[in-house]
Phi, psi and omega in degrees: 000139193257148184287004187288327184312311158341296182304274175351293177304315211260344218085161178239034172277110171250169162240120177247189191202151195298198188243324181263041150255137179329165179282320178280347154330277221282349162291269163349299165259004144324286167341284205298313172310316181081038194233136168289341189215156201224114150322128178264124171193123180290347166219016156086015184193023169226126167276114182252330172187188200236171154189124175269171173288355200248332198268305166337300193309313179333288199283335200283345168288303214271306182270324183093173199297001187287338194278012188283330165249033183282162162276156183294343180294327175274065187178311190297140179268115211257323155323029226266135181261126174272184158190160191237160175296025203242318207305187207226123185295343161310302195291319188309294183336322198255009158308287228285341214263000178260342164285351183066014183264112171264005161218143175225096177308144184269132178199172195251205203279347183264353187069024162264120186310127189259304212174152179250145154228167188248143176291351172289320135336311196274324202291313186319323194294306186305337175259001157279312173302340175287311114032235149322310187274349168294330161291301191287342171313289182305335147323313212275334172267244224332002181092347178282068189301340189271016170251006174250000000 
C-alpha cells in the first residue's frame, strides 16, 4: 500500500504556522485543529521545519513558561523527515518508528508541501489491511472462495 492511498482516505489538509508566531499561537491551534504537530511555513508549501506537543513539552522543561512567548522557529525541528505518495506504507512505519517521529509531512518531487500522516494514519491503515485479509481468510476456510 502506497501513502498516496492514506492521503486520499484522510484528506490533504494541512494545517502549518509561521515560523515567527509565537508558542502560545502555535499551542492554540493545536488545540482548535485538535491536532499534534504543525508544518512550519512562511507560504503554506515550503517545509521549513515541524514542531510538535512533544517540542513544546521540551522546551517548556528545559526554558520555564518564557518560552511561551519565543517564536515557534526556536523550539521547531528544522531537520524534517518527509515522505512522498509514491513511499510504501511498511516502510514509513518502520522510518517512523526508527527516527521516533510521529507526523511526516507529504511532498512532492519539487518539496512542495501535499499532505501530512500520522502514525496514527498508518496504523489505522495497516489495521484495516489487516482486517481484510483476516476476512477475506476466513470467506476462503468457510469455503466461500469468490471473495479471494
Amino acid at each position: 500500500m502506497k501513502i498516496s492511498e492514506v492521503v486520499q482516505r484522510k484528506g490533504s489538509n494541512v494545517v502549518t504556522i509561521l515560523p515567527d508566531a509565537t508558542v502560545t499561537e502555535l499551542l492554540a491551534s493545536l488545540h482548535e485543529h485538535h491536532i499534534g504537530a504543525l508544518v512550519v511555513s512562511t507560504n503554506g508549501t515550503t517545509v521549513e521545519g515541524i514542531v510538535s506537543e512533544r517540542d513544546v513539552v521540551r522546551a517548556l522543561h528545559e526554558r520555564g513558561v518564557g518560552v511561551l512567548d519565543e517564536p515557534v522557529r526556536s523550539i521547531m525541528t528544522v531537520e524534517v523527515q518527509t515522505c512522498q505518495e509514491s513511499d510504501d506504507l511498511r516502510e514509513l512505519a518502520v522510518r517512523m518508528t526508527e527516527h521516533r517521529v510521529r507526523h511526516l509531512p507529504v511532498v512532492d518531487d519539487e518539496h512542495h508541501l501535499m499532505a501530512i500522516v500520522s502514525i496514527g494514519d498508518v496504523v489505522k491503515r495497516r489495521l484495516d489491511e489487516l482486517e481484510d485479509e483476516t476476512s477475506q481468510l476466513f470467506h476462503y476456510v468457510q469455503g466461500d472462495r469468490s471473495t479471494v
